[in-house]
Coordinates of C-alpha atoms in Angstrom, one line a residue:
M1 CA -8.9 -67.0 -15.9
I2 CA -8.2 -63.4 -18.0
R3 CA -11.9 -62.0 -17.8
W4 CA -11.0 -62.5 -14.6
I5 CA -7.6 -60.8 -14.0
L6 CA -9.4 -57.8 -16.1
I7 CA -12.3 -57.4 -13.1
A8 CA -10.0 -57.2 -10.8
V9 CA -7.8 -54.9 -12.6
L10 CA -11.4 -52.7 -12.7
T11 CA -11.7 -53.0 -9.1
I12 CA -8.4 -52.3 -8.1
G13 CA -9.1 -49.3 -10.3
V14 CA -12.2 -48.3 -9.7
V15 CA -11.3 -49.0 -5.8
G16 CA -7.9 -46.5 -6.1
T17 CA -10.1 -43.6 -7.6
A18 CA -12.7 -43.7 -4.8
V19 CA -10.1 -43.8 -2.5
W20 CA -8.3 -40.7 -4.5
G21 CA -11.6 -38.7 -4.6
Y22 CA -12.2 -39.2 -0.7
Q23 CA -9.1 -38.0 -0.4
E24 CA -9.0 -35.1 -2.7
H25 CA -13.2 -34.3 -1.3
Q26 CA -11.0 -34.1 2.8
E27 CA -7.9 -32.1 1.8
K28 CA -10.6 -29.5 0.6
N29 CA -13.1 -29.6 3.0
A30 CA -10.1 -29.4 5.5
I31 CA -9.4 -25.7 3.2
L32 CA -12.3 -24.2 3.4
V33 CA -12.9 -25.1 7.8
Q34 CA -9.3 -23.2 7.7
A35 CA -10.4 -20.3 5.7
E36 CA -13.9 -20.3 7.3
N37 CA -12.1 -20.4 10.8
T38 CA -9.6 -17.7 9.8
Y39 CA -12.8 -15.5 8.8
Q40 CA -14.9 -16.0 11.5
R41 CA -12.4 -15.4 14.2
S42 CA -11.0 -12.0 12.0
F43 CA -14.9 -10.9 12.2
H44 CA -14.8 -11.5 15.5
D45 CA -11.9 -10.0 16.5
L46 CA -13.0 -6.9 14.5
S47 CA -16.1 -6.5 16.5
Y48 CA -14.0 -6.8 19.7
H49 CA -11.1 -4.1 18.7
V50 CA -14.3 -1.9 17.4
D51 CA -16.3 -2.2 20.7
L52 CA -13.0 -1.9 22.6
L53 CA -11.8 1.4 20.1
H54 CA -15.2 3.0 21.4
D55 CA -14.3 2.5 25.5
K56 CA -10.8 3.7 24.8
I57 CA -12.5 7.1 22.7
G58 CA -14.9 7.1 25.3
T59 CA -12.0 7.3 28.7
A60 CA -9.8 9.7 26.6
L61 CA -13.3 12.1 26.8
A62 CA -13.0 11.9 30.5
M63 CA -9.3 12.7 31.2
N64 CA -7.6 15.4 32.2
S65 CA -4.6 14.6 33.0
K66 CA -2.1 15.0 30.2
E67 CA 0.3 12.5 31.2
R68 CA -2.1 10.1 30.7
L69 CA -4.0 11.2 27.6
S70 CA -0.9 10.8 25.4
P71 CA -0.3 7.0 25.7
Q72 CA -4.7 6.5 25.6
F73 CA -4.4 8.1 21.7
V74 CA -1.5 5.3 21.1
E75 CA -3.8 2.7 22.6
I76 CA -6.3 3.6 20.2
W77 CA -4.3 4.1 16.7
R78 CA -2.7 0.7 18.1
L79 CA -6.5 -0.9 18.1
T80 CA -7.3 1.5 15.3
S81 CA -4.7 -0.8 13.0
E82 CA -5.8 -4.5 14.6
A83 CA -9.3 -3.6 13.1
L84 CA -7.6 -2.4 9.7
S85 CA -5.7 -5.6 10.0
D86 CA -9.3 -7.8 10.8
V87 CA -10.7 -6.1 7.5
G88 CA -8.1 -7.1 5.6
Q89 CA -8.3 -10.6 6.6
L90 CA -12.5 -10.9 5.4
P91 CA -13.5 -12.1 2.2
L92 CA -14.1 -8.2 0.7
T93 CA -12.2 -7.6 -1.2
L94 CA -14.7 -8.1 -4.1
M95 CA -17.0 -5.6 -1.7
P96 CA -16.6 -1.7 -1.7
F97 CA -15.3 -1.6 2.1
N98 CA -12.6 1.6 1.5
K99 CA -15.0 3.9 3.4
T100 CA -14.7 2.2 6.5
E101 CA -10.8 1.8 6.4
E102 CA -10.2 5.0 5.5
F103 CA -12.5 6.0 8.7
L104 CA -10.1 4.0 10.9
S105 CA -6.8 5.3 9.1
N106 CA -8.5 8.8 9.8
I107 CA -9.2 7.6 13.5
G108 CA -5.4 5.9 13.7
D109 CA -3.6 8.8 12.1
F110 CA -5.7 11.7 14.3
T111 CA -4.6 10.4 17.7
Y112 CA -1.4 9.3 16.5
R113 CA -0.7 13.0 15.5
T114 CA -2.1 13.8 19.0
A115 CA -0.4 11.6 20.7
V116 CA 3.0 12.2 19.8
R117 CA 2.8 16.2 20.7
D118 CA 4.1 17.8 24.1
L119 CA 0.3 18.0 24.9
E120 CA 2.0 20.3 27.8
N121 CA 2.1 22.7 25.6
E122 CA 0.3 22.3 22.7
P123 CA -3.3 20.7 24.5
L124 CA -6.3 19.5 22.4
S125 CA -7.7 22.2 20.6
E126 CA -11.9 23.0 21.3
D127 CA -12.0 21.5 17.7
E128 CA -9.9 18.8 18.4
A129 CA -12.3 17.9 21.3
E130 CA -15.0 18.1 19.3
T131 CA -13.8 16.0 17.0
L132 CA -13.2 13.0 19.9
N133 CA -16.8 13.9 21.0
Q134 CA -17.7 12.7 17.0
L135 CA -15.6 9.7 16.3
Y136 CA -17.1 8.6 19.9
N137 CA -20.2 8.7 19.1
Q138 CA -20.1 7.6 15.4
S139 CA -17.6 4.3 17.2
A140 CA -21.0 3.6 19.1
E141 CA -23.1 3.0 16.1
I142 CA -20.0 0.7 14.0
K143 CA -20.1 -1.0 17.5
D144 CA -23.9 -1.5 17.4
E145 CA -24.0 -2.6 13.6
L146 CA -21.4 -5.2 14.2
R147 CA -23.0 -6.7 17.0
Q148 CA -26.4 -7.2 15.1
V149 CA -24.4 -8.9 12.2
Q150 CA -22.1 -10.5 14.9
H151 CA -25.9 -11.7 16.4
E152 CA -26.9 -13.0 13.4
V153 CA -24.4 -15.0 12.1
I154 CA -24.0 -16.8 15.6
E155 CA -27.9 -17.0 16.1
N156 CA -28.6 -18.7 12.7
N157 CA -24.6 -19.9 12.2
L158 CA -24.2 -18.5 9.0
R159 CA -20.5 -19.1 7.0
W160 CA -18.5 -16.5 5.5
M161 CA -17.3 -19.0 2.5
D162 CA -20.9 -18.7 1.7
V163 CA -20.3 -14.5 1.4
E164 CA -17.3 -15.1 -0.4
L165 CA -19.1 -17.4 -3.2
A166 CA -21.7 -14.3 -2.9
L167 CA -19.1 -11.7 -3.7
A168 CA -17.3 -13.8 -6.7
T169 CA -20.2 -14.9 -8.5
Q170 CA -22.0 -11.5 -8.2
D171 CA -25.1 -13.2 -7.2
E172 CA -27.5 -9.8 -6.6
K173 CA -30.6 -12.5 -5.7
A174 CA -29.1 -13.4 -2.6
D175 CA -30.3 -12.7 0.9
N176 CA -27.3 -12.9 2.6
T177 CA -27.3 -11.0 5.7
I178 CA -23.6 -10.4 6.5
I179 CA -23.1 -8.6 3.2
D180 CA -26.1 -6.6 3.4
G181 CA -24.6 -5.9 7.4
F182 CA -21.7 -4.4 6.3
E183 CA -22.9 -2.4 3.6
T184 CA -25.1 -0.5 6.2
V185 CA -21.9 0.0 8.3
E186 CA -20.8 1.3 5.1
K187 CA -23.5 4.2 3.8
K188 CA -23.6 5.0 8.1
I189 CA -19.2 5.9 7.3
E190 CA -20.0 7.7 4.3
G191 CA -22.2 9.9 6.0
Y192 CA -19.7 10.7 8.7
T193 CA -16.9 11.2 6.2
E194 CA -19.4 14.4 4.8
S195 CA -20.0 15.6 8.7
N196 CA -16.2 15.6 9.3
M197 CA -15.5 18.0 6.9
N198 CA -14.9 20.8 8.6
T199 CA -13.5 18.9 11.6
A200 CA -9.8 18.8 13.1
L201 CA -10.2 15.0 11.7
I202 CA -9.1 16.7 7.7
G203 CA -6.1 16.6 6.7
T204 CA -4.8 13.9 8.9
S205 CA -5.2 11.2 6.2
S206 CA -2.1 10.3 3.5
N207 CA -4.8 9.6 1.0
E208 CA -4.9 13.2 -0.3
H209 CA -2.3 11.8 -2.9
K210 CA -4.1 11.3 -6.3
F211 CA -2.8 10.9 -9.5
Q212 CA -2.4 14.4 -10.7
N213 CA 0.2 14.3 -13.3
L214 CA -0.9 12.4 -16.0
Q215 CA -0.6 14.7 -19.2
G216 CA -1.7 13.6 -22.9
D217 CA -4.9 12.5 -24.9
E218 CA -6.7 9.2 -24.4
I219 CA -4.5 6.2 -26.1
S220 CA -6.3 3.3 -28.2
Q221 CA -5.8 -0.7 -27.1
S222 CA -3.4 -0.4 -30.8
K223 CA -1.7 2.2 -29.4
A224 CA -1.1 0.4 -26.1
I225 CA 0.5 -2.9 -27.7
D226 CA 2.7 -0.8 -29.5
I227 CA 4.3 0.9 -26.9
S228 CA 4.3 -2.5 -24.9
K229 CA 6.2 -4.0 -27.8
E230 CA 8.7 -1.5 -27.8
L231 CA 9.2 -1.9 -24.2
F232 CA 8.8 -5.6 -23.8
N233 CA 11.6 -5.7 -26.4
V234 CA 9.8 -7.5 -28.5
K235 CA 8.8 -7.7 -32.6
S236 CA 5.1 -9.6 -32.5
E237 CA 1.5 -8.5 -31.2
D238 CA 0.7 -11.7 -30.9
K239 CA 1.3 -12.7 -27.5
I240 CA 0.5 -10.0 -25.9
R241 CA -2.6 -8.9 -23.9
V242 CA -4.2 -6.1 -23.0
T243 CA -7.2 -6.4 -20.3
E244 CA -9.0 -2.7 -19.2
S245 CA -9.0 -1.5 -15.2
G246 CA -12.5 -1.8 -13.6
D247 CA -14.6 0.5 -12.5
G248 CA -13.2 0.5 -9.2
A249 CA -9.7 1.4 -10.2
D250 CA -7.9 4.9 -9.2
I251 CA -7.9 6.1 -12.7
P252 CA -8.1 4.1 -16.1
L253 CA -5.6 1.4 -17.0
Y254 CA -4.5 -0.7 -19.5
S255 CA -3.2 -3.9 -17.8
V256 CA -1.0 -5.0 -20.8
S257 CA 0.8 -8.8 -20.2
Y258 CA 3.1 -10.6 -22.2
R259 CA 4.0 -14.8 -22.6
D260 CA 6.8 -16.6 -24.9
G261 CA 8.6 -19.2 -22.9
D262 CA 11.0 -18.1 -20.5
K263 CA 9.8 -14.6 -21.0
N264 CA 6.9 -13.1 -19.0
A265 CA 6.3 -9.1 -19.1
Y266 CA 3.7 -7.1 -17.3
M267 CA 3.2 -3.7 -18.1
D268 CA 0.4 -1.1 -15.7
M269 CA -0.2 1.7 -18.3
S270 CA -2.5 4.8 -18.1
Q271 CA -5.3 5.1 -20.6
K272 CA -4.3 8.9 -20.2
G273 CA -1.0 9.8 -22.1
G274 CA -0.1 6.3 -22.6
H275 CA 2.3 6.1 -19.1
P276 CA 3.8 3.0 -18.5
L277 CA 3.4 3.4 -14.4
S278 CA 4.8 0.2 -13.8
L279 CA 6.9 -2.6 -15.4
L280 CA 8.7 -5.7 -15.0
V281 CA 10.0 -8.0 -17.2
D282 CA 11.4 -11.5 -16.0
R283 CA 13.8 -13.4 -17.8
P284 CA 16.8 -15.3 -17.5
I285 CA 19.9 -12.7 -17.2
N286 CA 23.5 -13.9 -18.9
E287 CA 26.6 -12.9 -18.1
K288 CA 27.6 -9.0 -17.2
E289 CA 28.4 -7.2 -20.1
L290 CA 27.9 -3.6 -19.0
S291 CA 29.0 -1.9 -16.1
L292 CA 27.1 -0.3 -13.4
N293 CA 28.1 3.2 -14.8
E294 CA 27.0 1.8 -17.9
G295 CA 23.5 0.5 -16.9
Q296 CA 22.7 3.9 -15.3
Q297 CA 22.8 5.9 -18.2
I298 CA 20.9 3.7 -20.1
A299 CA 18.4 4.3 -17.1
E300 CA 19.2 7.7 -17.4
K301 CA 18.5 8.1 -21.1
Y302 CA 14.8 6.2 -20.3
V303 CA 14.1 8.8 -17.7
K304 CA 15.2 11.9 -20.4
D305 CA 13.3 10.0 -23.3
H306 CA 10.2 9.9 -21.0
D307 CA 9.3 13.1 -20.4
F308 CA 10.9 12.9 -16.6
D309 CA 12.4 16.2 -15.9
N310 CA 14.7 17.6 -12.8
M311 CA 15.3 14.1 -12.1
E312 CA 18.4 13.1 -10.0
I313 CA 19.9 9.9 -9.1
F314 CA 19.5 9.2 -5.7
E315 CA 21.1 5.6 -5.4
T316 CA 22.0 3.1 -7.4
T317 CA 23.0 -1.2 -6.3
E318 CA 24.3 -4.2 -8.3
Y319 CA 22.3 -7.5 -8.1
N320 CA 22.3 -10.8 -10.0
N321 CA 24.0 -9.1 -13.3
S322 CA 21.2 -6.3 -12.9
G323 CA 21.2 -2.8 -12.3
L324 CA 19.2 -0.6 -10.4
Y325 CA 19.1 2.8 -9.5
S326 CA 16.5 5.4 -8.1
F327 CA 15.9 8.8 -9.5
L328 CA 14.4 11.6 -7.2
Y329 CA 13.0 15.2 -8.3
S330 CA 14.8 18.3 -8.0
Q331 CA 13.0 22.0 -7.6
D332 CA 14.9 24.3 -7.0
G333 CA 18.2 22.1 -5.2
V334 CA 15.8 20.7 -2.7
R335 CA 15.4 16.6 -3.3
V336 CA 11.6 15.2 -3.4
Y337 CA 10.7 11.5 -2.0
S338 CA 7.1 11.5 -3.1
D339 CA 8.1 11.7 -6.5
A340 CA 10.7 9.0 -6.8
I341 CA 11.2 6.7 -10.0
E342 CA 13.5 3.4 -10.2
V343 CA 14.6 1.6 -13.2
K344 CA 16.1 -1.9 -13.5
V345 CA 18.4 -2.5 -16.1
G346 CA 20.1 -5.9 -17.3
L347 CA 23.7 -5.4 -17.4
D348 CA 24.4 -8.4 -20.4
N349 CA 22.5 -6.8 -22.7
G350 CA 21.0 -3.2 -21.3
D351 CA 17.2 -4.1 -21.4
I352 CA 14.9 -2.0 -19.7
L353 CA 13.8 -4.9 -17.0
G354 CA 11.3 -2.9 -14.4
V355 CA 10.1 0.4 -13.6
T356 CA 8.1 2.2 -11.2
A357 CA 7.1 5.4 -12.0
R358 CA 3.4 5.4 -10.0
N359 CA 4.9 7.7 -6.9
Y360 CA 5.9 10.2 -9.5
F361 CA 2.5 10.1 -11.4
M362 CA 0.3 10.2 -8.1
N363 CA 2.2 12.7 -6.1
H364 CA 4.3 15.3 -9.0
K365 CA 3.4 18.9 -8.6
D366 CA 4.8 22.2 -8.5
R367 CA 5.1 22.1 -4.3
E368 CA 5.2 25.9 -2.5
I369 CA 8.7 24.8 -0.8
P370 CA 9.3 27.0 2.3
E371 CA 12.2 28.7 3.8
P372 CA 14.0 26.6 6.7
D373 CA 13.5 28.4 10.2
I374 CA 16.7 26.8 11.1
S375 CA 20.0 26.2 9.7
A376 CA 21.7 23.1 8.4
E377 CA 24.3 23.5 12.0
E378 CA 21.3 23.5 14.2
A379 CA 20.2 20.5 12.5
K380 CA 23.1 19.0 13.1
E381 CA 23.1 19.2 17.0
M382 CA 19.8 17.3 16.7
V383 CA 21.8 14.1 15.2
N384 CA 23.1 11.5 16.9
P385 CA 26.9 13.1 17.9
S386 CA 28.5 9.4 17.5
V387 CA 27.1 9.4 13.6
D388 CA 29.9 10.8 11.7
I389 CA 28.1 12.8 8.9
Q390 CA 29.5 12.5 5.4
E391 CA 26.6 14.5 3.4
E392 CA 23.9 16.6 3.6
F393 CA 20.6 17.9 1.3
L394 CA 17.3 19.3 1.6
A395 CA 14.8 17.1 1.0
V396 CA 10.6 16.8 1.5
I397 CA 9.9 13.6 2.7
D398 CA 6.3 12.2 3.8
N399 CA 6.3 11.6 7.7
D400 CA 4.0 9.2 9.1
L401 CA 1.0 10.9 8.9
G402 CA 1.6 10.9 5.1
E403 CA 1.8 14.9 5.1
E404 CA 4.8 16.4 3.3
V405 CA 7.8 18.0 5.5
L406 CA 10.7 19.9 4.3
V407 CA 13.5 18.1 6.1
Y408 CA 17.9 18.6 6.8
E409 CA 19.1 14.6 5.0
F410 CA 22.7 13.8 6.7
L411 CA 24.1 10.6 4.9
G412 CA 26.2 9.3 8.0
V413 CA 28.8 6.5 9.5
L414 CA 28.1 4.8 12.2
E415 CA 30.8 2.0 13.4
N416 CA 30.2 0.1 10.1
D417 CA 26.5 0.8 9.1
T418 CA 25.5 4.2 6.9
Y419 CA 22.8 6.1 7.8
R420 CA 20.1 8.5 6.5
I421 CA 19.0 10.7 8.9
F422 CA 15.5 13.4 8.4
I423 CA 15.8 16.3 10.6
N424 CA 13.0 18.5 10.5
A425 CA 14.3 21.6 8.8
M426 CA 11.4 24.2 10.9
D427 CA 12.0 23.0 14.4
G428 CA 14.7 20.5 14.6
T429 CA 12.5 17.5 14.9
E430 CA 13.7 13.6 14.8
E431 CA 11.7 12.3 11.6
K432 CA 12.9 9.7 10.6
V433 CA 16.6 7.2 10.7
E434 CA 17.1 4.7 8.2
R435 CA 19.6 1.9 7.9
M436 CA 21.2 2.0 4.5
D437 CA 21.1 -1.8 3.8
G438 CA 21.6 -2.1 -0.1
K439 CA 18.1 -3.7 -0.5
E440 CA 17.2 -4.2 -4.2
I441 CA 14.1 -2.6 -5.0
N442 CA 11.0 -4.0 -4.5
F443 CA 9.8 -4.3 -8.5
A444 CA 7.7 -7.1 -7.8
G445 CA 5.4 -5.4 -5.4
L446 CA 3.9 -2.4 -7.7
S447 CA 0.2 -2.1 -6.5

């Protein structure tokens, strides 16, 4: 009797395991099918958008009406954004594709910059017309290469999941038509980049910012651990892990992590000089013991101790018993937004819980800041008259094209909302308007 009971139990167990395994297999297959469908859709959308991009550039070349040219450039700019979004959804993160993305970004920047100006008074220059012609020819070649890859994908029923696997495993022996096709596109665009060196396309990209202000000698992993112990506020190095950045990183970095119970910490640190570029400490925050002003003093001490000179407090916010403090670099009384630093302080015990200094080290330099061409009073006339202006500053900001521009910054109130309004100090253009809603600094988005 017992024997039959055991057999029955084992049979039920085997059947249950088989059913569970089948369900797991089905769920896994469903996820793979969904991912494959997303990759296929994104690739075919990319091919379609590049095809359309080529047509729109050709149409712009044939246009003579300045009234129609601006909307056409806006449409080209929109298509480059769509194409970049398509690229971002393909499994190419492990494969260098930065030249293609840069090329698309440059087309978007060029057409946007041209679209927003008055083409009646400032028509296309000969260099810009030649640039447009080059882009037309170059986009034709990219379109043809993508069409060839698309033909191979459809003809041979190729799967993008195989591409992801090949990239993840770095299988150099794999004969992958899709990877080969994209590598061909990338090589062609690298050649375009060199041929575009003297055209109007250069200077429109926001990628000119590099890490210009990293001082000091190369530090060892041991030194990186010592710095991390101090910033993580831990005594032992047993649970600290350090990894070096790969070949594709902007600069050589140490990525340092710490995990112990309910406290986790992470930091990116430059190998040159040992500068913390980003820091995040995640731990329970207890009852508030410090005021927002006392937390500011701790943040200011961190900025001073780490040799950030001429920084002034820009914004303070309290959130979940934490103080969030933004600092801007000041050069001769002009606030420079590109060189911002943010510091997060726990108001329970004064620990530094977050730092973002990547922008500072990427952008900081001595600038030749021009004198404004218009006065502050003239700039105020460009502001909506319904806004009650409370404060004004001179500042340097990045415009929509990633170019640094000198602006008058006005802090004003409209009904129950506060706004920050930036007016170009050279020509009176309204560069940006921001509603101040007291959002928390995004210390998690430190990439």
